[in-house]
mmCIF file of C-alpha atoms (C1' of nucleotides) in Angstrom:
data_model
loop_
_atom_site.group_PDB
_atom_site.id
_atom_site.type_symbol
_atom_site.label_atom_id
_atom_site.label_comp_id
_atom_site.label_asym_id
_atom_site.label_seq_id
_atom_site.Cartn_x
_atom_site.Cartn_y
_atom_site.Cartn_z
ATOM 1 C CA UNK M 1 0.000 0.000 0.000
ATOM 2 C CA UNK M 2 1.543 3.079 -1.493
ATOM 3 C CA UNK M 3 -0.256 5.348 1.950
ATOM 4 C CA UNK M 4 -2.569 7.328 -0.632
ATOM 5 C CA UNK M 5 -3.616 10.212 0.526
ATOM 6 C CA UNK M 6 -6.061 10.778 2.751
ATOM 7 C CA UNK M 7 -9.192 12.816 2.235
ATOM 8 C CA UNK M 8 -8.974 14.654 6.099
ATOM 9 C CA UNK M 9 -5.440 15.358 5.025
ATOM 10 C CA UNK M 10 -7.061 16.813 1.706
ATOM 11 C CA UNK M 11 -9.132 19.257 3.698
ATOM 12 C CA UNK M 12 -6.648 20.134 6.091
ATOM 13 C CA UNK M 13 -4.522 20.959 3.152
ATOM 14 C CA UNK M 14 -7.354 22.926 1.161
ATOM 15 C CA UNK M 15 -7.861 25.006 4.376
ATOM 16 C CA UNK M 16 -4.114 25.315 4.816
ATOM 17 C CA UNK M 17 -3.570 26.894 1.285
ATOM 18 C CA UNK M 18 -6.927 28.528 1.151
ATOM 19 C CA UNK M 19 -5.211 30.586 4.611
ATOM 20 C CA UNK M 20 -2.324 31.443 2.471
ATOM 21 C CA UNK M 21 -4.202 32.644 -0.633
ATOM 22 C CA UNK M 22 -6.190 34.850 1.493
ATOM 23 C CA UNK M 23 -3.339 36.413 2.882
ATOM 24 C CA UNK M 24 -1.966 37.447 -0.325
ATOM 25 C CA UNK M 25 -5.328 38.437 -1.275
ATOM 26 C CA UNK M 26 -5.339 40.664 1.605
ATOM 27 C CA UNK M 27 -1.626 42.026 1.746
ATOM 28 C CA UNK M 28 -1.731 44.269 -1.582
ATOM 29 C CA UNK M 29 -5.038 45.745 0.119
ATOM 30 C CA UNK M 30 -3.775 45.946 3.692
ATOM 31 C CA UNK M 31 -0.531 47.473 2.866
ATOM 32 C CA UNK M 32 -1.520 51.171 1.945
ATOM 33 C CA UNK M 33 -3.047 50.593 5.374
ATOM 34 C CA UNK M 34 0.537 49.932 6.788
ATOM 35 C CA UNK M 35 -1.377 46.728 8.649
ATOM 36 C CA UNK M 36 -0.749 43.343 8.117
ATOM 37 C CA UNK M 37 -3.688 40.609 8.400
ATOM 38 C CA UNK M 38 -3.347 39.702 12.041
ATOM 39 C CA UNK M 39 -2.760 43.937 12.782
ATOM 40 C CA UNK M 40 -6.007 44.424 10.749
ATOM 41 C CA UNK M 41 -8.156 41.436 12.768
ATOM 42 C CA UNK M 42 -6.859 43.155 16.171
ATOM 43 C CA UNK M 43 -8.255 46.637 14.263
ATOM 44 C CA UNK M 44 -11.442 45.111 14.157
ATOM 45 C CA UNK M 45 -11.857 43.734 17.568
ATOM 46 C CA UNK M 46 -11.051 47.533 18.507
ATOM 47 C CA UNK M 47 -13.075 49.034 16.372
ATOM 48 C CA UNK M 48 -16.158 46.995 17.450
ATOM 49 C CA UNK M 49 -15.083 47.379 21.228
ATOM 50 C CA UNK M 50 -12.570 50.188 22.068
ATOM 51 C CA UNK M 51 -10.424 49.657 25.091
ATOM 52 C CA UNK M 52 -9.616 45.967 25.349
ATOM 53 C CA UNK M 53 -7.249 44.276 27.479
ATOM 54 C CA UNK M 54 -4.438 41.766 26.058
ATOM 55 C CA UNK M 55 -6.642 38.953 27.332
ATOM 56 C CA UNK M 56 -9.615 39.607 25.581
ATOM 57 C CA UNK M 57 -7.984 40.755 22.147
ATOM 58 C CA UNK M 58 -6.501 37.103 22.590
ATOM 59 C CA UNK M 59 -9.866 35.174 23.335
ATOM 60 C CA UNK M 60 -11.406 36.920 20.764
ATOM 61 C CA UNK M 61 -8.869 36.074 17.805
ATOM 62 C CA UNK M 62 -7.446 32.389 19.864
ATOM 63 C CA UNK M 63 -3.900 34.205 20.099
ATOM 64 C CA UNK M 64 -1.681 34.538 22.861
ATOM 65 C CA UNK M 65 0.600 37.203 24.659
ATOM 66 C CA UNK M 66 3.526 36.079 22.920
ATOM 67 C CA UNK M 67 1.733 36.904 19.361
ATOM 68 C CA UNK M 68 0.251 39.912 20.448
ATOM 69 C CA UNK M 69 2.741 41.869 23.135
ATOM 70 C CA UNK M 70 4.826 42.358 19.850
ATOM 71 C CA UNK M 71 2.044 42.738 17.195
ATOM 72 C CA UNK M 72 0.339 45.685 19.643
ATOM 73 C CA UNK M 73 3.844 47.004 20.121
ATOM 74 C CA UNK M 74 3.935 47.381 16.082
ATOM 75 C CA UNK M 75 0.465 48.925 16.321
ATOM 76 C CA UNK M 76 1.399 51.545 19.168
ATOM 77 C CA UNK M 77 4.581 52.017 17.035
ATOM 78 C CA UNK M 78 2.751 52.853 13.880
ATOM 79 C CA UNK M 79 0.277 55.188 16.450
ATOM 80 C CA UNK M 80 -2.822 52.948 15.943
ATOM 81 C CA UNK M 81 -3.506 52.024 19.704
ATOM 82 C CA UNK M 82 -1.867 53.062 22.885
ATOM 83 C CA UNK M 83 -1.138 50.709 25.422
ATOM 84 C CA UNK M 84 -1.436 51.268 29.194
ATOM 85 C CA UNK M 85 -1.351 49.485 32.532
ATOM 86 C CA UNK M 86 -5.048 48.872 34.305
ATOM 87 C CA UNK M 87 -5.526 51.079 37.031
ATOM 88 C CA UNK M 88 -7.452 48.505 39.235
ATOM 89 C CA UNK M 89 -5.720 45.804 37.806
ATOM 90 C CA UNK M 90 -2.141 46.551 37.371
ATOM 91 C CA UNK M 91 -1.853 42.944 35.679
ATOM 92 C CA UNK M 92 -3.682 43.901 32.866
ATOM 93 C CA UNK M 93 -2.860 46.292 29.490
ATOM 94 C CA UNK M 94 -5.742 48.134 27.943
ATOM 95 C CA UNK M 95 -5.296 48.856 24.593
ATOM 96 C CA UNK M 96 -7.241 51.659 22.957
ATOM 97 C CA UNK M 97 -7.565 53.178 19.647
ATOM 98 C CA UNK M 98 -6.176 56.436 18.565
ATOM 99 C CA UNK M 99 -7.834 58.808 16.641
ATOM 100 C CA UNK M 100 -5.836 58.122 13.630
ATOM 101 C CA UNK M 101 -6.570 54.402 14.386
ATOM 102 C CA UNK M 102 -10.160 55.410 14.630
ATOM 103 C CA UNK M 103 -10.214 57.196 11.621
ATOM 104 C CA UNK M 104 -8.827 54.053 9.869
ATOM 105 C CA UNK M 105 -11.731 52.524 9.875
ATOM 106 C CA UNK M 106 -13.305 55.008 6.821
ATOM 107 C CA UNK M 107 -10.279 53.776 5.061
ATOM 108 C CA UNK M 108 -10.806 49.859 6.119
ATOM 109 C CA UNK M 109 -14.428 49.678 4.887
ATOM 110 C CA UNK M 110 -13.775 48.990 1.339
ATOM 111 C CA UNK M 111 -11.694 46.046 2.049
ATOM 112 C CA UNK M 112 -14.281 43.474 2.790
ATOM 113 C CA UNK M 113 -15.918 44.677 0.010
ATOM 114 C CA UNK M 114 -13.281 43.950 -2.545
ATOM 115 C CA UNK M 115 -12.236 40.661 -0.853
ATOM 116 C CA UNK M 116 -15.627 39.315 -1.098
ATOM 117 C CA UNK M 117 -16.031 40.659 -4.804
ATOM 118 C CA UNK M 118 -12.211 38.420 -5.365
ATOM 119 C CA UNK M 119 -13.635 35.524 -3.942
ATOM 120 C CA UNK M 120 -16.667 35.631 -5.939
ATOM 121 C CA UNK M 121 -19.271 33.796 -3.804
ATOM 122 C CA UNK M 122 -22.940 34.172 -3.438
ATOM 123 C CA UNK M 123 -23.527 35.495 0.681
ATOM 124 C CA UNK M 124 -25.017 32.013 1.264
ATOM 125 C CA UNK M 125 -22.100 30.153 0.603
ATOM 126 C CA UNK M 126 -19.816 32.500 2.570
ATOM 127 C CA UNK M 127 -22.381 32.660 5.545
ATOM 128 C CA UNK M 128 -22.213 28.267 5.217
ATOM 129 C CA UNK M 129 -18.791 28.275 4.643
ATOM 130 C CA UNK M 130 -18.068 30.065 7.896
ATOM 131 C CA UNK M 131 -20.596 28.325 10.099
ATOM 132 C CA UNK M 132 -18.638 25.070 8.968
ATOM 133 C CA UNK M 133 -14.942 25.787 9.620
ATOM 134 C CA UNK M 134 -15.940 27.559 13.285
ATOM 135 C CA UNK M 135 -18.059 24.449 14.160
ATOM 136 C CA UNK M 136 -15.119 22.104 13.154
ATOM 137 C CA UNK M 137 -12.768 24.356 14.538
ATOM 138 C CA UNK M 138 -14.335 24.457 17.880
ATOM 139 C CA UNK M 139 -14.668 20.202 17.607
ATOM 140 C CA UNK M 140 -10.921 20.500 17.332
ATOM 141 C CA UNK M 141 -10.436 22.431 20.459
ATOM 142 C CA UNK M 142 -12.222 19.701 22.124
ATOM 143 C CA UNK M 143 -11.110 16.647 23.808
ATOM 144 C CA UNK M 144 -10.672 14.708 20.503
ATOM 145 C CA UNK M 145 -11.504 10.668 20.172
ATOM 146 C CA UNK M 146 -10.632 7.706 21.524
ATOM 147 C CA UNK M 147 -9.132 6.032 18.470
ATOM 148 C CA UNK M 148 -11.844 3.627 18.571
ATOM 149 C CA UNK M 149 -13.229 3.120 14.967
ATOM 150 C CA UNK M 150 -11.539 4.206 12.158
ATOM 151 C CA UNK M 151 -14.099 7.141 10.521
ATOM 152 C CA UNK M 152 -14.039 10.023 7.939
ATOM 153 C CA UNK M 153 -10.853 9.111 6.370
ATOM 154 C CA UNK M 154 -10.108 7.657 3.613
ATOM 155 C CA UNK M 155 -9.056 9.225 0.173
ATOM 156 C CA UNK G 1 -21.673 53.513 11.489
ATOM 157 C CA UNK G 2 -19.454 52.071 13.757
ATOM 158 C CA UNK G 3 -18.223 49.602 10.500
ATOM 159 C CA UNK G 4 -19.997 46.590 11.266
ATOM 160 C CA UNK G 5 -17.733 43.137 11.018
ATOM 161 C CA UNK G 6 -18.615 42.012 7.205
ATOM 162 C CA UNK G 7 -19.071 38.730 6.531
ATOM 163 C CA UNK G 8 -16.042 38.255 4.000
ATOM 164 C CA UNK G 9 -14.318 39.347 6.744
ATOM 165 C CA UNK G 10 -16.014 36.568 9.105
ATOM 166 C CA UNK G 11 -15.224 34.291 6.502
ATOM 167 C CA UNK G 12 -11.421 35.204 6.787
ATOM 168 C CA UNK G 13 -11.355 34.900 10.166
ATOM 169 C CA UNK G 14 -13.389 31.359 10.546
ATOM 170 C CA UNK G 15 -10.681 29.703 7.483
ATOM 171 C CA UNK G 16 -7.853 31.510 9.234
ATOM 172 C CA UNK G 17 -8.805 30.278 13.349
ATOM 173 C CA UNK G 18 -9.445 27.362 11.874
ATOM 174 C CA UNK G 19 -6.041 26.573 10.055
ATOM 175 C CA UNK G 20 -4.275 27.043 13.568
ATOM 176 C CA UNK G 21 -6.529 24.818 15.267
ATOM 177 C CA UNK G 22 -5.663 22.368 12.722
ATOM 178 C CA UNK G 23 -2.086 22.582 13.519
ATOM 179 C CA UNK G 24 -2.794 22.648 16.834
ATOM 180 C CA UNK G 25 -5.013 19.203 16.426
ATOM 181 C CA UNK G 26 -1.249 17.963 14.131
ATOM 182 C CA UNK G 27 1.035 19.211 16.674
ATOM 183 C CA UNK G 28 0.604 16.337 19.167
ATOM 184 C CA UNK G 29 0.029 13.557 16.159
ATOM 185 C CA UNK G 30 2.898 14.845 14.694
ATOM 186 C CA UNK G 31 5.408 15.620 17.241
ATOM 187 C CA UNK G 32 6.135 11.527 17.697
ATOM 188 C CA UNK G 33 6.975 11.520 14.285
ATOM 189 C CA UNK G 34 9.972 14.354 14.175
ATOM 190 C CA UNK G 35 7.506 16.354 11.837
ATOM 191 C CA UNK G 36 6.005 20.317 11.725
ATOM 192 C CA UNK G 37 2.475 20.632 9.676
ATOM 193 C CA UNK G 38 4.452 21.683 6.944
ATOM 194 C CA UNK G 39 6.890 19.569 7.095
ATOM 195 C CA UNK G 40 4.277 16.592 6.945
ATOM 196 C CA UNK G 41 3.025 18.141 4.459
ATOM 197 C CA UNK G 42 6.266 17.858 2.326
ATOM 198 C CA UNK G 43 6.585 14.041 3.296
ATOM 199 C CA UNK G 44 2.870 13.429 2.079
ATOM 200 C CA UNK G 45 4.389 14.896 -1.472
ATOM 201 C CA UNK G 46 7.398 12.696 -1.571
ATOM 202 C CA UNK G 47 5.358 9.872 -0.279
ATOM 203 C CA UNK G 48 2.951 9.706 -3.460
ATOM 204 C CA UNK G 49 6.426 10.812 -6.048
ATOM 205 C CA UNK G 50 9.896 10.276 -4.607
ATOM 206 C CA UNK G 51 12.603 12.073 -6.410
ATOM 207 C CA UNK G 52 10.883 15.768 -6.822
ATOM 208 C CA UNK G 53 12.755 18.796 -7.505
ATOM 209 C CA UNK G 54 11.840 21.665 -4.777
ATOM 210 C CA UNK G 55 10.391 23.720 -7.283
ATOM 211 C CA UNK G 56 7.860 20.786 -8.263
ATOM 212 C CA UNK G 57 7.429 20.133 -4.353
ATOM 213 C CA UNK G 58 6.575 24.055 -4.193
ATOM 214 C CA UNK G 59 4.047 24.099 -7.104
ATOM 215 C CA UNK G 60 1.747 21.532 -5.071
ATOM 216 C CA UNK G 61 2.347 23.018 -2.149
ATOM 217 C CA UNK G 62 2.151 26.494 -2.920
ATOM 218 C CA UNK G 63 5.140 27.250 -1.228
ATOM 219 C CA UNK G 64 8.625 28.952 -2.207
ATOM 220 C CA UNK G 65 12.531 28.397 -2.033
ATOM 221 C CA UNK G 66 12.239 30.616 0.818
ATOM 222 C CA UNK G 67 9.666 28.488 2.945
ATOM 223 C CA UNK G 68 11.115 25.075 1.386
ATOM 224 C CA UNK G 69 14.819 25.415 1.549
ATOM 225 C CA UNK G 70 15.175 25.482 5.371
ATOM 226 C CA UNK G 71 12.276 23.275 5.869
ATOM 227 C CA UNK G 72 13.897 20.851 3.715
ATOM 228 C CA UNK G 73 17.586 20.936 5.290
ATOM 229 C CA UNK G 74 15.598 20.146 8.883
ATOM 230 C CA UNK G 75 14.113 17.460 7.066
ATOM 231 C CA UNK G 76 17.559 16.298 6.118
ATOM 232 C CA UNK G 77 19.216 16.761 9.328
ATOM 233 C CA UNK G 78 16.668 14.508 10.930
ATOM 234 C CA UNK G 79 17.486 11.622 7.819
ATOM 235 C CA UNK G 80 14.190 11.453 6.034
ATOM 236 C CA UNK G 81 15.279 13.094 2.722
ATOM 237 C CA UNK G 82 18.197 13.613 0.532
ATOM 238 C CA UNK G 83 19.353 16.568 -1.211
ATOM 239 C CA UNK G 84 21.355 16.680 -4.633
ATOM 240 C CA UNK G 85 21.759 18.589 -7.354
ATOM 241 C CA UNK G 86 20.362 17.293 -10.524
ATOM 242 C CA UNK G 87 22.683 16.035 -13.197
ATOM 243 C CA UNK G 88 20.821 16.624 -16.028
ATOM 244 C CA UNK G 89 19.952 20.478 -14.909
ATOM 245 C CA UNK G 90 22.122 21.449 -12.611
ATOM 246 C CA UNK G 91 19.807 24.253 -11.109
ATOM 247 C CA UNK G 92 17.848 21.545 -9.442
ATOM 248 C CA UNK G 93 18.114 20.367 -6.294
ATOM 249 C CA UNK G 94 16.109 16.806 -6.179
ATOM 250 C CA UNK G 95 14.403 15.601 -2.765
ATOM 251 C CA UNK G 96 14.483 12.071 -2.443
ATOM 252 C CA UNK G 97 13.412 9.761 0.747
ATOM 253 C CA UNK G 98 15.830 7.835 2.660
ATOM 254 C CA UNK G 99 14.747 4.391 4.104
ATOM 255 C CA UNK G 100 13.737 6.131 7.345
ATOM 256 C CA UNK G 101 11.898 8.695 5.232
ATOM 257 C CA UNK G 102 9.997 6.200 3.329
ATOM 258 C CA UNK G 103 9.357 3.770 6.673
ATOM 259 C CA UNK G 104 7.946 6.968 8.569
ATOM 260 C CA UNK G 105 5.169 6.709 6.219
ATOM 261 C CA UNK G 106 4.203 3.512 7.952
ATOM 262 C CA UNK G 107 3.828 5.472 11.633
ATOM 263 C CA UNK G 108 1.908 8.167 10.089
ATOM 264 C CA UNK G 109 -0.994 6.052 8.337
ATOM 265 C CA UNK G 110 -3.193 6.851 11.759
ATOM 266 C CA UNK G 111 -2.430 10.589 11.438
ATOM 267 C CA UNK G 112 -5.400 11.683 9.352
ATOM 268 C CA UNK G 113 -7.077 8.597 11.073
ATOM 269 C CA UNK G 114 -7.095 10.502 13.797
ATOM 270 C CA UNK G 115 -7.438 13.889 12.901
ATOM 271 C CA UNK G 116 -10.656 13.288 10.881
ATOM 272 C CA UNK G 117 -12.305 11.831 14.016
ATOM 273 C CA UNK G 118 -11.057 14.643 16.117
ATOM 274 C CA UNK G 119 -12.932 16.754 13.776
ATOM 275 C CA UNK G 120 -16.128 14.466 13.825
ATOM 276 C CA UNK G 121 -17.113 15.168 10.157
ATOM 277 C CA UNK G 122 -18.633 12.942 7.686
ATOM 278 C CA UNK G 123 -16.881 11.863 4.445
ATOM 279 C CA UNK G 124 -19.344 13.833 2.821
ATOM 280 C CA UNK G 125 -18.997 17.035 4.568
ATOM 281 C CA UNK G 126 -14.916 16.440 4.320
ATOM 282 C CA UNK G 127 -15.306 16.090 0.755
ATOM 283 C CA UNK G 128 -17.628 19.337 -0.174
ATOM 284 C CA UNK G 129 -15.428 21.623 2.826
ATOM 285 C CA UNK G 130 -12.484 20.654 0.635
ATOM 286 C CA UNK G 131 -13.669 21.003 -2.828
ATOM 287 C CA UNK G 132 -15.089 24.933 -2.111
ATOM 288 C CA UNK G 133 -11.982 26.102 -0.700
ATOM 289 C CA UNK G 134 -10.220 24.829 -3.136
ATOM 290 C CA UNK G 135 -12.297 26.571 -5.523
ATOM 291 C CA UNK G 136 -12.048 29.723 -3.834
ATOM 292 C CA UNK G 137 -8.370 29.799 -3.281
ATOM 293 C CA UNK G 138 -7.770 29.395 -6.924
ATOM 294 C CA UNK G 139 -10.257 32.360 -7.483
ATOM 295 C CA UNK G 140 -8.492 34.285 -4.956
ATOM 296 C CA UNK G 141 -5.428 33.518 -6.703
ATOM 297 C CA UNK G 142 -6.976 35.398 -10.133
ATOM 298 C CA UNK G 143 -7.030 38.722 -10.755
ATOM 299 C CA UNK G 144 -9.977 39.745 -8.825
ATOM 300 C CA UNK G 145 -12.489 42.396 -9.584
ATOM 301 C CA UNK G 146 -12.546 45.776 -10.923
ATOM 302 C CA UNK G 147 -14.856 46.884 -7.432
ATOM 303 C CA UNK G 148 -17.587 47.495 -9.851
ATOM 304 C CA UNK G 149 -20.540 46.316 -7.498
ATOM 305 C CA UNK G 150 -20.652 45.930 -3.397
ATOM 306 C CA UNK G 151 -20.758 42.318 -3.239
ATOM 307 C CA UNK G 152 -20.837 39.364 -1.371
ATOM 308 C CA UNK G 153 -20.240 41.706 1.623
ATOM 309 C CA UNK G 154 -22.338 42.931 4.629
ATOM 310 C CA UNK G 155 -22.424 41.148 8.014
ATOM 311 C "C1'" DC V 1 29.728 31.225 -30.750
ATOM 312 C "C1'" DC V 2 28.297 34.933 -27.513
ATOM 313 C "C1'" DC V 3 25.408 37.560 -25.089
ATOM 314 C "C1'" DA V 4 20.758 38.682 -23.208
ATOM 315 C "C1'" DT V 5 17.173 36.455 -20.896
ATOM 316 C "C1'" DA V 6 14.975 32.684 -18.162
ATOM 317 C "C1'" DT V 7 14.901 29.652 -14.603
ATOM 318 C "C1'" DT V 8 16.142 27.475 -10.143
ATOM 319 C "C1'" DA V 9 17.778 27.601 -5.340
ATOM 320 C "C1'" DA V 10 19.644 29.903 -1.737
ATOM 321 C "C1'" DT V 11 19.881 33.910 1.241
ATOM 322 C "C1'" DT V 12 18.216 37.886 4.002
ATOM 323 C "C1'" DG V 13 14.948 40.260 6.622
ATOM 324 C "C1'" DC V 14 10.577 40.699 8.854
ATOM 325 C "C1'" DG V 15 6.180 39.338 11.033
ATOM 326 C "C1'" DC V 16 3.629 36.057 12.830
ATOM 327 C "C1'" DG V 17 2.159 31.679 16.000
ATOM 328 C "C1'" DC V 18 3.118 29.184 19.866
ATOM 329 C "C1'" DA V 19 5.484 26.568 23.654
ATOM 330 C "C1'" DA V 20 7.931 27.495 27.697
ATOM 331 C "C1'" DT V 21 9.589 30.461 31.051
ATOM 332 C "C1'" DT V 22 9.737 34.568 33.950
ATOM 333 C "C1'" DC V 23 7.977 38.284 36.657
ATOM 334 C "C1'" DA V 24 4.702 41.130 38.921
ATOM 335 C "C1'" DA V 25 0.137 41.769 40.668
ATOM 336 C "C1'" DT V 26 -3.777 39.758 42.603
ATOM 337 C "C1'" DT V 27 -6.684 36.411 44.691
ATOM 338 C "C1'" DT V 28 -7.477 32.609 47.768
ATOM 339 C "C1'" DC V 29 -7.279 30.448 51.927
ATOM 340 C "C1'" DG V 30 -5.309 28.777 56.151
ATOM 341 C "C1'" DC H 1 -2.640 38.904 58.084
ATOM 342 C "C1'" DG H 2 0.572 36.148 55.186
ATOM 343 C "C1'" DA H 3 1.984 32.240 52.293
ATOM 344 C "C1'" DA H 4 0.564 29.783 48.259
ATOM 345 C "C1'" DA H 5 -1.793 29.570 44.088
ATOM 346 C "C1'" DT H 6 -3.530 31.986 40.180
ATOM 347 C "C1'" DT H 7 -3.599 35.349 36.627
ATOM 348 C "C1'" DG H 8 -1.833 38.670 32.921
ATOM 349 C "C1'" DA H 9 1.724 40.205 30.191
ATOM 350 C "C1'" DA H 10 6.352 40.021 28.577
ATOM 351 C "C1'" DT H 11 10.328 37.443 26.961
ATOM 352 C "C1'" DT H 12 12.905 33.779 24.526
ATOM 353 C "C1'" DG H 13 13.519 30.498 21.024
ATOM 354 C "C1'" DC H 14 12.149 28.143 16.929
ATOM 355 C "C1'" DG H 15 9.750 27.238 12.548
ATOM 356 C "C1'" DC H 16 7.235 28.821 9.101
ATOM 357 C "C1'" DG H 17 5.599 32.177 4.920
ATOM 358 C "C1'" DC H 18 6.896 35.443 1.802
ATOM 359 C "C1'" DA H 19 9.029 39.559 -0.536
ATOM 360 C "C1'" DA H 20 13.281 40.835 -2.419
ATOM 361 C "C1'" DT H 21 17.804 39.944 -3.743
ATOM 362 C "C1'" DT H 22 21.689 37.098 -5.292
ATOM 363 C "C1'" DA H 23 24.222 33.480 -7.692
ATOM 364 C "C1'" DA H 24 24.575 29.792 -10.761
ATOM 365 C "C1'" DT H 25 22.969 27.424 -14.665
ATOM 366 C "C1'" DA H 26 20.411 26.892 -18.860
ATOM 367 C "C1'" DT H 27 18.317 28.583 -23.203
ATOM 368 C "C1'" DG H 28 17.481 31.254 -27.414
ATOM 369 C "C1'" DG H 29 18.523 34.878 -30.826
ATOM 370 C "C1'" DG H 30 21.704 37.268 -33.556
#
DNA sequence: CCCATATTAATTGCGCGCAATTCAATTTCG
DNA sequence: CGAAATTGAATTGCGCGCAATTAATATGGG
């Protein structure tokens, strides 16, 4: 048996690549922004809720301090955000929006726009599409199986 | 308008959490084996054609001499591949599998095993997830649109 | 044959992602 | 109250991904 592949490892592979090609999608639209995907997901999470800490940013997107501490330094460092210490909590750093990160929101809007006209889908496939890959993604966070029957594999 | 989330942009975000909780799901099916995501990834390549040039492994992959060459010499170091210089062209490096390369293939038959039952999905489900981001990377990967029409958008 | 052009890998530099560790602040509990 | 456990962020180290550049080899036209 020649181990052909396998059709989980075909999916896995499909959403692996289909990550990448959005990211190039994105960069040429993202750079006049001066943000990078992951910058421009933590813009959003501000720009729905101003004034998060660390913690939350990184429960929202499932990254951790190690991705972010840098990736909000960048932000602070292009004068997007400012970062301060809690007062009540001097464990925790609130990041908020500047105005010019504020006002980068007019020049954000188009973006989904053109990324959903490159893509080309109808909104019902997108809207399926999405509730898909977060329900398996959430399965994956779980526990897992017990290796008991051999299931959904094959190629 | 306080620039609603759009659901391209939803979409973005579910295919991009997603891809790291796949690789967090790999990590500890993987990490017996000696092998990164990507790195598996390369094996699975050799594994169905033995004796690829990197640009050939890149072209499946979608990945570059940047991404590949390092990712290859680890490979190397830990004695699954070879790397030589073709004779014919001599601008090719060729990637071939040593015997330990080739008998790792063996160990990771239960990988996707596994992984598609940690992702409890049916073959069916697998199958149509896989073919429609397929699709829509390689439509991503076109020229896109001229912004004519708001599209696909809104959340 | 020779030179301009193409192609192929390798290299450099930067920004993630994440595991593991460290440190300070806070909470819990004896 | 005070020691231990917990929490939040920062730091370190490593492996991608990719743009841009470089170097070596191959190819095609004059």
């Amino acid at each position: 048996m020649t181990s052909a592949p396998k059709l989980s490892d075909q999916l896995c592979f499909a959403a692996y690549s289909f990550t990448h090609a959005l990211n190039r999608a994105y960069r040429p639209l993202l750079e006049p922004l001066g943000l990078t995907y992951p910058q421009y997901l933590v813009m959003l999470v501000l720009w729905e809720d101003d004034g998060q800490t660390v913690k939350e940013i990184g429960d929202r997107l499932k990254l951790d301090s190690g991705t972010l501490t840098p990736l909000l330094k960048r932000l602070e460092a292009g004068g997007y955000v400012t970062r301060r210490r809690g007062r009540e909590d001097e464990r925790q750093v609130i990041v908020r929006l500047s105005d010019e990160g504020r006002a980068l929101s007019e020049k954000a809007a188009q973006v989904p726009v053109e990324l959903g006209c490159a893509m080309g889908a109808g909104l019902g496939e997108i809207a399926e599409l999405r509730e898909r890959l977060t329900a398996l993604r959430d399965r994956l966070g779980e526990a897992g199986c017990a290796v008991g029957e051999p299931e959904a594999s094959q190629g």
